[in-house]
Amino acid sequence: MADFLYWQRRLRHRAYYEWYKYSTKPTEILPPPVVTSITPNHDTQGLTFNVTIKGTSFVSGASVGFSGTGVSVNSVTFISSIQLNANVTIAASAPATARDVTVTNPDSQASTLAGAFTVLASSTVPHPTTQTSTPGVDRSIARLRDSITLINPL
């Protein structure tokens, strides 16, 4: 009888140990995200484009938001813990003002970079127009344009 009680206690202890081992996983607390920059940091009303958001502690599933009305985020792509890419649409009627950019991780921790993005009125940005079409000249200009990197076009 003593052997039976010994093994019964031992099995009960083992079952408790297995339950405890698998049911009490430590909760990992991640640091909140920090937004440091957004590129480009401005664009024009009525456009859809991609932006790159840099910072720290981004996780897969993070969301991006812009303050105010008229700017919507279509999709967010997690690149790494320091970079997110977002596809953004600015409505033609969006107010031309500076916007705060907020990144929110799935655990609800968020970071906002104040005034990080500016919506420009469509009339304030000149758009190039082509007046004539000369095949040889157009190809030369296209090659030249592709070989030049504009640092700050504004």
mmCIF file of C-alpha atoms in Angstrom:
data_model
loop_
_atom_site.group_PDB
_atom_site.id
_atom_site.type_symbol
_atom_site.label_atom_id
_atom_site.label_comp_id
_atom_site.label_asym_id
_atom_site.label_seq_id
_atom_site.Cartn_x
_atom_site.Cartn_y
_atom_site.Cartn_z
ATOM 1 C CA MET A 1 0.000 0.000 0.000
ATOM 2 C CA ALA A 2 2.887 2.329 0.733
ATOM 3 C CA ASP A 3 4.236 1.862 -2.784
ATOM 4 C CA PHE A 4 0.830 2.688 -4.254
ATOM 5 C CA LEU A 5 0.569 5.947 -2.242
ATOM 6 C CA TYR A 6 4.147 6.864 -3.135
ATOM 7 C CA TRP A 7 3.468 6.539 -6.877
ATOM 8 C CA GLN A 8 0.109 8.281 -6.625
ATOM 9 C CA ARG A 9 1.756 11.305 -4.939
ATOM 10 C CA ARG A 10 4.560 11.237 -7.467
ATOM 11 C CA LEU A 11 2.149 11.208 -10.429
ATOM 12 C CA ARG A 12 0.056 13.991 -8.891
ATOM 13 C CA HIS A 13 3.215 16.073 -8.414
ATOM 14 C CA ARG A 14 4.335 15.354 -11.995
ATOM 15 C CA ALA A 15 0.920 16.323 -13.399
ATOM 16 C CA TYR A 16 0.972 19.586 -11.433
ATOM 17 C CA TYR A 17 4.503 20.310 -12.623
ATOM 18 C CA GLU A 18 3.545 19.749 -16.283
ATOM 19 C CA TRP A 19 0.446 21.936 -15.936
ATOM 20 C CA TYR A 20 2.450 24.711 -14.251
ATOM 21 C CA LYS A 21 5.289 24.536 -16.771
ATOM 22 C CA TYR A 22 3.007 25.002 -19.784
ATOM 23 C CA SER A 23 0.336 27.280 -18.357
ATOM 24 C CA THR A 24 2.406 30.026 -16.779
ATOM 25 C CA LYS A 25 4.551 31.474 -19.504
ATOM 26 C CA PRO A 26 6.265 34.711 -18.571
ATOM 27 C CA THR A 27 4.807 37.750 -20.344
ATOM 28 C CA GLU A 28 7.346 39.591 -22.438
ATOM 29 C CA ILE A 29 7.004 43.348 -22.092
ATOM 30 C CA LEU A 30 8.266 45.098 -25.184
ATOM 31 C CA PRO A 31 9.401 48.728 -25.217
ATOM 32 C CA PRO A 32 7.061 51.189 -26.932
ATOM 33 C CA PRO A 33 7.770 52.197 -30.524
ATOM 34 C CA VAL A 34 9.618 55.447 -31.201
ATOM 35 C CA VAL A 35 9.083 57.310 -34.487
ATOM 36 C CA THR A 36 12.146 59.318 -35.569
ATOM 37 C CA SER A 37 11.453 60.248 -39.228
ATOM 38 C CA ILE A 38 9.173 59.878 -42.225
ATOM 39 C CA THR A 39 10.280 60.060 -45.866
ATOM 40 C CA PRO A 40 8.963 61.858 -47.832
ATOM 41 C CA ASN A 41 7.856 64.337 -45.200
ATOM 42 C CA HIS A 42 5.427 66.196 -47.491
ATOM 43 C CA ASP A 43 3.223 65.601 -50.515
ATOM 44 C CA THR A 44 0.355 67.069 -52.477
ATOM 45 C CA GLN A 45 -3.415 66.808 -52.191
ATOM 46 C CA GLY A 46 -5.028 64.150 -54.387
ATOM 47 C CA LEU A 47 -2.098 61.712 -54.507
ATOM 48 C CA THR A 48 -1.443 58.107 -53.455
ATOM 49 C CA PHE A 49 2.172 57.284 -52.633
ATOM 50 C CA ASN A 50 4.475 55.275 -50.334
ATOM 51 C CA VAL A 51 6.239 56.587 -47.235
ATOM 52 C CA THR A 52 9.051 55.086 -45.172
ATOM 53 C CA ILE A 53 8.786 55.477 -41.411
ATOM 54 C CA LYS A 54 11.952 55.040 -39.380
ATOM 55 C CA GLY A 55 12.304 54.566 -35.649
ATOM 56 C CA THR A 56 12.766 51.800 -33.101
ATOM 57 C CA SER A 57 10.791 48.955 -31.530
ATOM 58 C CA PHE A 58 8.349 48.431 -34.412
ATOM 59 C CA VAL A 59 6.732 44.988 -34.495
ATOM 60 C CA SER A 60 4.879 43.064 -37.166
ATOM 61 C CA GLY A 61 1.242 44.155 -37.248
ATOM 62 C CA ALA A 62 1.979 47.786 -36.346
ATOM 63 C CA SER A 63 -0.411 50.413 -37.703
ATOM 64 C CA VAL A 64 0.252 53.950 -38.912
ATOM 65 C CA GLY A 65 -2.024 56.961 -38.619
ATOM 66 C CA PHE A 66 -1.984 60.649 -39.548
ATOM 67 C CA SER A 67 -3.688 63.355 -37.512
ATOM 68 C CA GLY A 68 -6.491 65.420 -39.017
ATOM 69 C CA THR A 69 -8.765 64.514 -41.878
ATOM 70 C CA GLY A 70 -8.174 63.635 -45.501
ATOM 71 C CA VAL A 71 -5.082 61.446 -45.104
ATOM 72 C CA SER A 72 -5.715 57.696 -45.067
ATOM 73 C CA VAL A 73 -3.309 54.779 -44.753
ATOM 74 C CA ASN A 74 -4.131 52.011 -47.238
ATOM 75 C CA SER A 75 -1.578 49.445 -46.053
ATOM 76 C CA VAL A 76 1.433 49.062 -43.759
ATOM 77 C CA THR A 77 4.360 46.738 -44.460
ATOM 78 C CA PHE A 78 6.645 45.689 -41.614
ATOM 79 C CA ILE A 79 10.230 45.759 -42.913
ATOM 80 C CA SER A 80 12.166 45.518 -39.646
ATOM 81 C CA SER A 81 12.062 46.714 -36.054
ATOM 82 C CA ILE A 82 13.403 50.066 -37.293
ATOM 83 C CA GLN A 83 11.416 50.549 -40.522
ATOM 84 C CA LEU A 84 7.821 50.449 -41.758
ATOM 85 C CA ASN A 85 6.528 51.237 -45.244
ATOM 86 C CA ALA A 86 3.023 52.640 -45.679
ATOM 87 C CA ASN A 87 0.864 53.329 -48.714
ATOM 88 C CA VAL A 88 -0.931 56.632 -48.133
ATOM 89 C CA THR A 89 -3.682 58.539 -49.940
ATOM 90 C CA ILE A 90 -4.211 62.280 -49.529
ATOM 91 C CA ALA A 91 -7.721 63.345 -50.499
ATOM 92 C CA ALA A 92 -8.044 66.288 -52.883
ATOM 93 C CA SER A 93 -10.022 68.082 -50.162
ATOM 94 C CA ALA A 94 -7.493 67.429 -47.361
ATOM 95 C CA PRO A 95 -6.511 70.603 -45.481
ATOM 96 C CA ALA A 96 -2.993 71.771 -46.347
ATOM 97 C CA THR A 97 -1.393 71.571 -42.884
ATOM 98 C CA ALA A 98 1.280 69.773 -40.900
ATOM 99 C CA ARG A 99 0.247 66.352 -39.563
ATOM 100 C CA ASP A 100 1.355 64.210 -36.656
ATOM 101 C CA VAL A 101 2.373 60.646 -37.540
ATOM 102 C CA THR A 102 1.544 57.875 -35.058
ATOM 103 C CA VAL A 103 2.775 54.275 -35.037
ATOM 104 C CA THR A 104 0.829 51.849 -32.842
ATOM 105 C CA ASN A 105 2.125 48.344 -32.101
ATOM 106 C CA PRO A 106 -0.360 45.454 -31.667
ATOM 107 C CA ASP A 107 0.091 45.665 -27.863
ATOM 108 C CA SER A 108 -1.434 49.206 -28.046
ATOM 109 C CA GLN A 109 1.814 51.003 -27.250
ATOM 110 C CA ALA A 110 2.184 54.009 -29.543
ATOM 111 C CA SER A 111 4.515 56.833 -30.503
ATOM 112 C CA THR A 112 3.705 60.122 -32.223
ATOM 113 C CA LEU A 113 6.079 62.389 -34.118
ATOM 114 C CA ALA A 114 4.504 65.861 -34.056
ATOM 115 C CA GLY A 115 4.349 67.803 -37.312
ATOM 116 C CA ALA A 116 6.269 65.089 -39.151
ATOM 117 C CA PHE A 117 4.298 65.247 -42.414
ATOM 118 C CA THR A 118 2.923 68.238 -44.333
ATOM 119 C CA VAL A 119 0.052 68.167 -46.815
ATOM 120 C CA LEU A 120 0.694 70.705 -49.560
ATOM 121 C CA ALA A 121 -2.036 72.372 -51.600
ATOM 122 C CA SER A 122 -1.960 71.061 -55.149
ATOM 123 C CA SER A 123 -1.557 74.609 -56.524
ATOM 124 C CA THR A 124 1.705 75.190 -54.575
ATOM 125 C CA VAL A 125 3.664 72.394 -56.267
ATOM 126 C CA PRO A 126 4.627 73.013 -59.906
ATOM 127 C CA HIS A 127 4.188 70.007 -62.166
ATOM 128 C CA PRO A 128 6.462 69.705 -65.218
ATOM 129 C CA THR A 129 4.828 69.829 -68.617
ATOM 130 C CA THR A 130 6.137 68.648 -71.971
ATOM 131 C CA GLN A 131 5.730 71.258 -74.709
ATOM 132 C CA THR A 132 7.134 69.399 -77.702
ATOM 133 C CA SER A 133 8.196 65.877 -78.465
ATOM 134 C CA THR A 134 11.559 65.346 -80.120
ATOM 135 C CA PRO A 135 12.549 61.630 -79.928
ATOM 136 C CA GLY A 136 16.336 62.051 -79.691
ATOM 137 C CA VAL A 137 16.179 64.923 -77.208
ATOM 138 C CA ASP A 138 13.514 63.225 -75.047
ATOM 139 C CA ARG A 139 15.681 60.091 -74.662
ATOM 140 C CA SER A 140 18.725 62.185 -73.718
ATOM 141 C CA ILE A 141 16.740 64.124 -71.163
ATOM 142 C CA ALA A 142 15.298 60.891 -69.716
ATOM 143 C CA ARG A 143 18.805 59.402 -69.340
ATOM 144 C CA LEU A 144 20.057 62.617 -67.738
ATOM 145 C CA ARG A 145 17.054 62.753 -65.405
ATOM 146 C CA ASP A 146 17.580 59.115 -64.353
ATOM 147 C CA SER A 147 21.265 59.760 -63.587
ATOM 148 C CA ILE A 148 20.661 62.801 -61.362
ATOM 149 C CA THR A 149 19.657 62.418 -57.744
ATOM 150 C CA LEU A 150 17.757 65.383 -56.368
ATOM 151 C CA ILE A 151 18.719 66.060 -52.787
ATOM 152 C CA ASN A 152 15.995 68.554 -51.867
ATOM 153 C CA PRO A 153 13.623 69.410 -54.736
ATOM 154 C CA LEU A 154 11.813 72.178 -52.843
#
